[in-house]
């Protein structure tokens, strides 16, 4: 079991909550830090709300609160700002925005989950920074706040003392990165394994299976072709081979792909094979030649070209991402500096 040094002081995490907050935005990060404590992480997590009142979440469930956000009696190592489905209304709540600013002023790092980025942006905390949010709202974030450099496909973005993350589950990715930053990669990896999640999900915000994210197809023969490709990516899935098994011309099969899937047979098969190769790289140490052959790419160079084309990284770099959350290499922010700790902050009382 991973453990921290016995003389290390607890890291203080404050999670902002408010009426209409999305429950998973809150629970995901809290669960990461709670799991880290099982492996010696030494986190102390408290919830805070404007006025210190208990809140009702967007799911209609009650959430008890520990502290008044305006009077948190310590310097937080991390402040988590979650989002909510009614974010257009939330960003007009002056009391909530004052709470965001108050917590950020007394924290070493402030991190948003999902549409919590809009609260940070409205409070002026993202001006001149890079940021992200849920893929459905990245365009809206960029349009409303032109002074923010929005990275639409990132799972999370770190810019100085501010971190922002994408959809609701990416709050877990962000929190794992914080655990690695604070307590090291071994502890973060232990937490990821305990929670059965990736250390770092590659490929941006699109994380769904190729076969499950295509629209339902009407033609039974096309369904069989797709199922065969998913079942054995290394088989002969050339246009001629698929057409022969389907009992139709190559021209007709191409037309079905365009009509029902909006893509070409070649592109679809490449995505299936990419997914197969990703799974092999994520879960083992097979030689690249074996990964290339079993995923249907053939020679390793074909695998490499496909990864560069689709992911922008080599297969080796992709595999390496599953050994770290990626945050450990980034020891300073873009300006080459980080926020200095406040002396004796940990000695301040907890409510």
Short mmCIF file of C-alpha atoms in Angstrom, two decimals:
data_model
loop_
_atom_site.label_atom_id
_atom_site.label_comp_id
_atom_site.label_asym_id
_atom_site.label_seq_id
_atom_site.Cartn_x
_atom_site.Cartn_y
_atom_site.Cartn_z
CA UNK A 1 0.00 0.00 0.00
CA UNK A 2 1.28 3.46 -0.91
CA UNK A 3 1.81 5.80 2.02
CA UNK A 4 2.93 9.36 2.57
CA UNK A 5 5.51 10.53 5.05
CA UNK A 6 4.12 10.64 8.60
CA UNK A 7 5.24 14.25 9.02
CA UNK A 8 3.22 15.46 6.00
CA UNK A 9 0.37 17.75 6.97
CA UNK A 10 -3.14 17.14 5.63
CA UNK A 11 -4.03 18.79 2.35
CA UNK A 12 -7.16 20.90 2.68
CA UNK A 13 -9.81 20.64 -0.06
CA UNK A 14 -12.90 22.85 -0.13
CA UNK A 15 -15.76 21.96 -2.48
CA UNK A 16 -18.20 24.76 -3.29
CA UNK A 17 -21.84 23.67 -3.42
CA UNK A 18 -24.99 25.63 -4.19
CA UNK A 19 -28.67 25.05 -5.05
CA UNK A 20 -28.87 23.23 -8.38
CA UNK A 21 -25.30 21.86 -8.29
CA UNK A 22 -24.80 18.64 -10.25
CA UNK A 23 -24.23 15.80 -7.73
CA UNK A 24 -21.51 13.97 -9.67
CA UNK A 25 -19.50 17.19 -10.05
CA UNK A 26 -19.29 17.17 -6.26
CA UNK A 27 -19.13 13.45 -5.50
CA UNK A 28 -16.54 12.53 -8.16
CA UNK A 29 -13.69 14.67 -6.80
CA UNK A 30 -14.62 13.92 -3.18
CA UNK A 31 -14.47 10.18 -3.89
CA UNK A 32 -11.00 10.53 -5.44
CA UNK A 33 -9.65 12.29 -2.36
CA UNK A 34 -11.43 9.85 -0.04
CA UNK A 35 -9.93 6.92 -1.93
CA UNK A 36 -6.51 8.60 -1.75
CA UNK A 37 -6.85 8.67 2.04
CA UNK A 38 -7.17 4.86 2.03
CA UNK A 39 -3.64 4.77 0.57
CA UNK A 40 -2.17 7.41 2.90
CA UNK A 41 -3.07 10.51 0.91
CA UNK A 42 -4.04 12.61 3.94
CA UNK A 43 -6.71 14.87 2.47
CA UNK A 44 -9.30 16.76 4.56
CA UNK A 45 -12.35 17.64 2.48
CA UNK A 46 -15.06 20.14 3.47
CA UNK A 47 -18.07 21.48 1.59
CA UNK A 48 -18.94 25.18 1.61
CA UNK A 49 -21.92 27.12 0.32
CA UNK A 50 -22.98 30.78 0.24
CA UNK A 51 -24.24 31.41 3.75
CA UNK A 52 -23.27 27.91 4.88
CA UNK A 53 -26.77 26.58 4.21
CA UNK A 54 -27.58 23.04 3.10
CA UNK A 55 -28.53 22.81 -0.58
CA UNK A 56 -30.71 20.78 -2.92
CA UNK A 57 -28.86 19.41 -5.97
CA UNK A 58 -30.05 19.34 -9.58
CA UNK A 59 -31.16 15.76 -8.94
CA UNK A 60 -33.46 16.90 -6.13
CA UNK A 61 -31.37 15.33 -3.38
CA UNK A 62 -30.28 17.22 -0.28
CA UNK A 63 -26.63 17.94 0.43
CA UNK A 64 -25.36 18.94 3.86
CA UNK A 65 -22.78 21.72 4.10
CA UNK A 66 -19.86 22.19 6.48
CA UNK A 67 -18.89 25.83 6.05
CA UNK A 68 -19.92 29.29 4.89
CA UNK A 69 -17.94 29.96 1.70
CA UNK A 70 -17.33 33.56 2.80
CA UNK A 71 -15.74 32.50 6.09
CA UNK A 72 -13.62 29.41 5.48
CA UNK A 73 -11.11 29.56 8.36
CA UNK A 74 -8.11 28.18 6.50
CA UNK A 75 -6.15 28.44 3.27
CA UNK A 76 -7.36 25.71 0.90
CA UNK A 77 -4.82 23.67 -1.01
CA UNK A 78 -7.58 23.07 -3.57
CA UNK A 79 -10.96 24.66 -4.18
CA UNK A 80 -13.35 22.70 -6.39
CA UNK A 81 -16.03 24.68 -8.24
CA UNK A 82 -18.63 22.32 -9.73
CA UNK A 83 -21.27 23.16 -12.31
CA UNK A 84 -24.96 22.68 -12.80
CA UNK A 85 -27.40 22.29 -15.67
CA UNK A 86 -28.84 25.76 -15.02
CA UNK A 87 -25.50 27.51 -15.41
CA UNK A 88 -26.98 30.46 -17.40
CA UNK A 89 -28.92 31.36 -14.25
CA UNK A 90 -26.08 30.56 -11.87
CA UNK A 91 -23.68 33.01 -13.51
CA UNK A 92 -26.13 35.81 -12.72
CA UNK A 93 -26.14 34.98 -8.99
CA UNK A 94 -23.98 37.70 -7.41
CA UNK A 95 -23.90 35.91 -4.06
CA UNK A 96 -22.55 32.77 -5.66
CA UNK A 97 -19.97 34.70 -7.67
CA UNK A 98 -18.77 36.45 -4.50
CA UNK A 99 -18.37 33.02 -2.91
CA UNK A 100 -16.27 31.83 -5.86
CA UNK A 101 -14.01 34.87 -5.59
CA UNK A 102 -13.67 34.56 -1.83
CA UNK A 103 -12.64 30.92 -2.02
CA UNK A 104 -10.21 31.52 -4.88
CA UNK A 105 -8.51 34.32 -2.97
CA UNK A 106 -7.75 31.92 -0.12
CA UNK A 107 -6.62 28.90 -2.13
CA UNK A 108 -3.45 27.64 -3.71
CA UNK A 109 -5.32 26.07 -6.63
CA UNK A 110 -8.86 26.51 -7.91
CA UNK A 111 -10.38 23.87 -10.17
CA UNK A 112 -13.73 23.75 -11.96
CA UNK A 113 -15.74 20.74 -13.07
CA UNK A 114 -17.86 20.84 -16.24
CA UNK A 115 -19.92 24.07 -16.45
CA UNK A 116 -18.25 25.33 -13.29
CA UNK A 117 -15.88 26.97 -15.77
CA UNK A 118 -18.63 29.51 -16.50
CA UNK A 119 -18.62 30.56 -12.84
CA UNK A 120 -14.84 31.04 -12.96
CA UNK A 121 -15.10 32.96 -16.21
CA UNK A 122 -17.93 35.20 -14.98
CA UNK A 123 -15.89 35.92 -11.84
CA UNK A 124 -13.01 37.04 -14.08
CA UNK A 125 -10.70 34.25 -12.99
CA UNK A 126 -10.12 32.86 -16.49
CA UNK A 127 -9.19 36.13 -18.20
CA UNK A 128 -6.07 35.58 -20.29
CA UNK A 129 -6.01 31.88 -19.45
CA UNK A 130 -6.55 28.60 -21.27
CA UNK A 131 -9.64 26.66 -20.17
CA UNK A 132 -12.15 24.00 -21.12
CA UNK A 133 -15.66 22.86 -20.23
CA UNK A 134 -18.18 20.25 -21.37
CA UNK A 135 -17.95 19.74 -25.14
CA UNK A 136 -21.55 20.91 -25.61
CA UNK A 137 -20.68 24.33 -24.18
CA UNK A 138 -17.13 25.06 -25.32
CA UNK A 139 -18.45 27.26 -28.14
CA UNK A 140 -20.67 29.14 -25.72
CA UNK A 141 -17.77 29.66 -23.32
CA UNK A 142 -15.60 31.05 -26.11
CA UNK A 143 -18.36 33.33 -27.37
CA UNK A 144 -19.34 34.74 -23.98
CA UNK A 145 -15.78 35.20 -22.76
CA UNK A 146 -13.50 36.07 -25.69
CA UNK A 147 -10.66 36.80 -23.26
CA UNK A 148 -10.55 33.08 -22.44
CA UNK A 149 -8.60 30.71 -24.72
CA UNK A 150 -10.93 27.71 -24.90
CA UNK A 151 -9.44 24.27 -25.62
CA UNK A 152 -12.48 22.40 -26.85
CA UNK A 153 -11.21 18.80 -26.84
CA UNK A 154 -9.24 18.73 -23.60
CA UNK A 155 -10.33 16.62 -20.64
CA UNK A 156 -8.77 19.16 -18.32
CA UNK A 157 -6.55 22.22 -18.69
CA UNK A 158 -4.06 23.59 -16.20
CA UNK A 159 -3.04 27.24 -16.48
CA UNK A 160 -1.12 28.50 -13.50
CA UNK A 161 -3.15 28.13 -10.31
CA UNK A 162 -6.39 27.45 -12.22
CA UNK A 163 -7.57 24.11 -13.60
CA UNK A 164 -10.74 23.50 -15.60
CA UNK A 165 -12.22 20.19 -16.71
CA UNK A 166 -14.68 18.94 -19.30
CA UNK A 167 -17.83 16.86 -18.68
CA UNK A 168 -18.97 15.61 -15.28
CA UNK A 169 -16.77 12.50 -15.11
CA UNK A 170 -13.68 14.52 -16.04
CA UNK A 171 -13.77 15.92 -12.52
CA UNK A 172 -12.38 12.51 -11.58
CA UNK A 173 -9.57 12.89 -14.16
CA UNK A 174 -8.74 16.33 -12.80
CA UNK A 175 -8.74 15.14 -9.19
CA UNK A 176 -6.46 12.21 -10.03
CA UNK A 177 -4.05 14.68 -11.60
CA UNK A 178 -4.13 16.71 -8.38
CA UNK A 179 -3.39 13.60 -6.31
CA UNK A 180 -0.40 12.87 -8.54
CA UNK A 181 0.77 16.47 -8.25
CA UNK A 182 0.46 16.41 -4.45
CA UNK A 183 1.38 12.86 -3.49
CA UNK A 184 3.06 11.28 -6.49
CA UNK A 185 2.25 8.98 -9.37
CA UNK A 186 2.23 5.76 -7.34
CA UNK A 187 -0.54 6.95 -5.06
CA UNK A 188 -2.54 8.35 -7.99
CA UNK A 189 -2.21 5.03 -9.80
CA UNK A 190 -3.42 3.18 -6.70
CA UNK A 191 -6.48 5.42 -6.55
CA UNK A 192 -7.21 4.94 -10.26
CA UNK A 193 -7.04 1.16 -9.88
CA UNK A 194 -9.21 1.28 -6.77
CA UNK A 195 -11.86 3.31 -8.61
CA UNK A 196 -11.46 1.28 -11.83
CA UNK A 197 -10.72 4.35 -13.96
CA UNK A 198 -7.92 5.34 -16.34
CA UNK A 199 -4.98 7.34 -15.08
CA UNK A 200 -5.38 9.56 -18.14
CA UNK A 201 -8.02 9.09 -20.80
CA UNK A 202 -6.48 9.96 -24.17
CA UNK A 203 -8.27 11.15 -27.25
CA UNK A 204 -10.00 14.21 -25.82
CA UNK A 205 -13.65 14.29 -24.86
CA UNK A 206 -14.72 11.58 -27.33
CA UNK A 207 -14.46 8.42 -25.27
CA UNK A 208 -17.21 6.17 -26.64
CA UNK A 209 -16.94 2.86 -28.49
CA UNK A 210 -16.91 3.11 -32.27
CA UNK A 211 -19.60 0.45 -32.60
CA UNK A 212 -21.89 1.97 -29.95
CA UNK A 213 -21.64 5.58 -31.06
CA UNK A 214 -22.77 5.01 -34.66
CA UNK A 215 -26.48 5.56 -35.30
CA UNK A 216 -28.77 2.51 -35.54
CA UNK A 217 -28.62 1.07 -39.04
CA UNK A 218 -31.70 -0.08 -40.95
CA UNK A 219 -30.06 -2.64 -43.22
CA UNK A 220 -29.52 -6.04 -41.59
CA UNK A 221 -26.69 -6.82 -43.98
CA UNK A 222 -24.85 -3.66 -42.90
CA UNK A 223 -25.34 -4.54 -39.24
CA UNK A 224 -23.67 -7.89 -39.89
CA UNK A 225 -20.74 -6.18 -41.60
CA UNK A 226 -20.28 -3.83 -38.63
CA UNK A 227 -20.54 -6.64 -36.10
CA UNK A 228 -17.98 -8.73 -37.98
CA UNK A 229 -15.54 -5.82 -37.98
CA UNK A 230 -15.97 -5.27 -34.24
CA UNK A 231 -15.60 -8.98 -33.47
CA UNK A 232 -12.34 -9.42 -35.42
CA UNK A 233 -10.59 -6.19 -36.45
CA UNK A 234 -7.63 -8.13 -37.85
CA UNK A 235 -9.71 -9.97 -40.48
CA UNK A 236 -9.93 -8.95 -44.14
CA UNK A 237 -12.11 -5.84 -44.00
CA UNK A 238 -11.08 -4.41 -47.32
CA UNK A 239 -13.98 -3.00 -49.30
CA UNK A 240 -13.84 -5.98 -51.65
CA UNK A 241 -13.69 -8.48 -48.76
CA UNK A 242 -16.65 -6.94 -46.90
CA UNK A 243 -18.71 -6.67 -50.10
CA UNK A 244 -18.02 -10.31 -50.93
CA UNK A 245 -19.18 -11.49 -47.50
CA UNK A 246 -22.24 -9.24 -47.68
CA UNK A 247 -23.14 -10.54 -51.16
CA UNK A 248 -23.26 -7.11 -52.79
CA UNK A 249 -21.17 -4.89 -55.01
CA UNK A 250 -18.47 -2.66 -53.56
CA UNK A 251 -20.35 0.33 -54.93
CA UNK A 252 -23.57 -0.61 -53.13
CA UNK A 253 -21.77 -1.25 -49.84
CA UNK A 254 -20.03 2.12 -50.05
CA UNK A 255 -23.40 3.75 -50.66
CA UNK A 256 -24.86 2.06 -47.54
CA UNK A 257 -21.98 3.33 -45.40
CA UNK A 258 -22.50 6.87 -46.65
CA UNK A 259 -26.27 6.78 -46.27
CA UNK A 260 -26.49 5.17 -42.85
CA UNK A 261 -23.20 6.07 -41.16
CA UNK A 262 -22.12 9.20 -42.98
CA UNK A 263 -18.64 7.85 -43.57
CA UNK A 264 -16.63 5.58 -45.85
CA UNK A 265 -15.94 1.88 -45.22
CA UNK A 266 -12.21 2.57 -44.98
CA UNK A 267 -12.62 5.29 -42.37
CA UNK A 268 -14.98 3.21 -40.27
CA UNK A 269 -12.67 0.18 -40.28
CA UNK A 270 -9.72 2.36 -39.33
CA UNK A 271 -11.67 3.62 -36.31
CA UNK A 272 -12.53 0.06 -35.26
CA UNK A 273 -8.89 -0.94 -35.54
CA UNK A 274 -7.78 2.17 -33.67
CA UNK A 275 -10.07 1.24 -30.81
CA UNK A 276 -8.71 -2.31 -30.73
CA UNK A 277 -5.12 -1.05 -30.72
CA UNK A 278 -5.89 1.46 -27.98
CA UNK A 279 -7.27 -1.28 -25.76
CA UNK A 280 -4.12 -3.37 -26.25
CA UNK A 281 -1.83 -0.43 -25.52
CA UNK A 282 -3.81 0.59 -22.45
CA UNK A 283 -3.88 -2.86 -20.91
CA UNK A 284 -0.52 -4.46 -21.60
CA UNK A 285 3.07 -4.39 -22.82
CA UNK A 286 2.77 -6.40 -26.03
CA UNK A 287 5.35 -5.54 -28.68
CA UNK A 288 4.19 -2.95 -31.21
CA UNK A 289 4.45 -5.51 -34.00
CA UNK A 290 1.97 -7.73 -32.16
CA UNK A 291 -0.40 -4.83 -31.47
CA UNK A 292 -0.26 -3.77 -35.11
CA UNK A 293 -0.92 -7.29 -36.39
CA UNK A 294 -3.73 -8.20 -33.95
CA UNK A 295 -5.55 -4.89 -34.43
CA UNK A 296 -5.52 -5.32 -38.20
CA UNK A 297 -3.04 -2.63 -39.18
CA UNK A 298 -0.39 -5.07 -40.36
CA UNK A 299 3.11 -3.58 -40.12
CA UNK A 300 3.98 -1.32 -37.14
CA UNK A 301 4.54 1.65 -39.44
CA UNK A 302 0.87 1.49 -40.53
CA UNK A 303 -0.14 1.53 -36.86
CA UNK A 304 2.11 4.50 -36.23
CA UNK A 305 0.70 6.47 -39.16
CA UNK A 306 -2.87 5.77 -38.03
CA UNK A 307 -2.14 6.99 -34.50
CA UNK A 308 -0.49 10.15 -35.74
CA UNK A 309 -3.41 10.79 -38.07
CA UNK A 310 -6.13 10.14 -35.48
CA UNK A 311 -4.56 10.95 -32.13
CA UNK A 312 -1.63 13.21 -32.93
CA UNK A 313 0.71 10.95 -30.92
CA UNK A 314 2.69 7.78 -31.58
CA UNK A 315 1.46 4.43 -30.21
CA UNK A 316 4.35 4.47 -27.73
CA UNK A 317 3.38 7.93 -26.45
CA UNK A 318 -0.23 6.79 -26.18
CA UNK A 319 0.79 3.79 -24.06
CA UNK A 320 2.89 6.04 -21.82
CA UNK A 321 -0.17 8.13 -20.98
CA UNK A 322 -1.54 5.24 -18.95
CA UNK A 323 1.43 5.32 -16.61
CA UNK A 324 0.67 8.86 -15.39
CA UNK A 325 -2.11 11.44 -15.43
CA UNK A 326 0.29 13.71 -17.32
CA UNK A 327 0.46 16.38 -14.67
CA UNK A 328 3.79 15.40 -13.10
CA UNK A 329 5.82 16.76 -16.00
CA UNK A 330 4.20 20.15 -15.65
CA UNK A 331 5.88 21.49 -12.55
CA UNK A 332 5.35 25.16 -13.32
CA UNK A 333 2.75 27.16 -15.17
CA UNK A 334 3.15 28.92 -18.51
CA UNK A 335 4.83 31.92 -16.92
CA UNK A 336 7.35 29.65 -15.22
CA UNK A 337 6.05 30.27 -11.73
CA UNK A 338 3.51 28.90 -9.31
CA UNK A 339 1.57 30.29 -6.38
CA UNK A 340 3.70 30.31 -3.25
CA UNK A 341 2.42 28.52 -0.16
CA UNK A 342 1.15 30.60 2.70
CA UNK A 343 3.21 30.01 5.86
CA UNK A 344 1.48 27.97 8.55
CA UNK A 345 -1.71 27.73 6.46
CA UNK A 346 -2.25 24.19 7.68
CA UNK A 347 -2.20 25.35 11.30
CA UNK A 348 -5.38 27.38 10.79
CA UNK A 349 -8.43 25.79 12.46
CA UNK A 350 -10.95 23.61 10.68
CA UNK A 351 -14.61 24.15 11.43
#
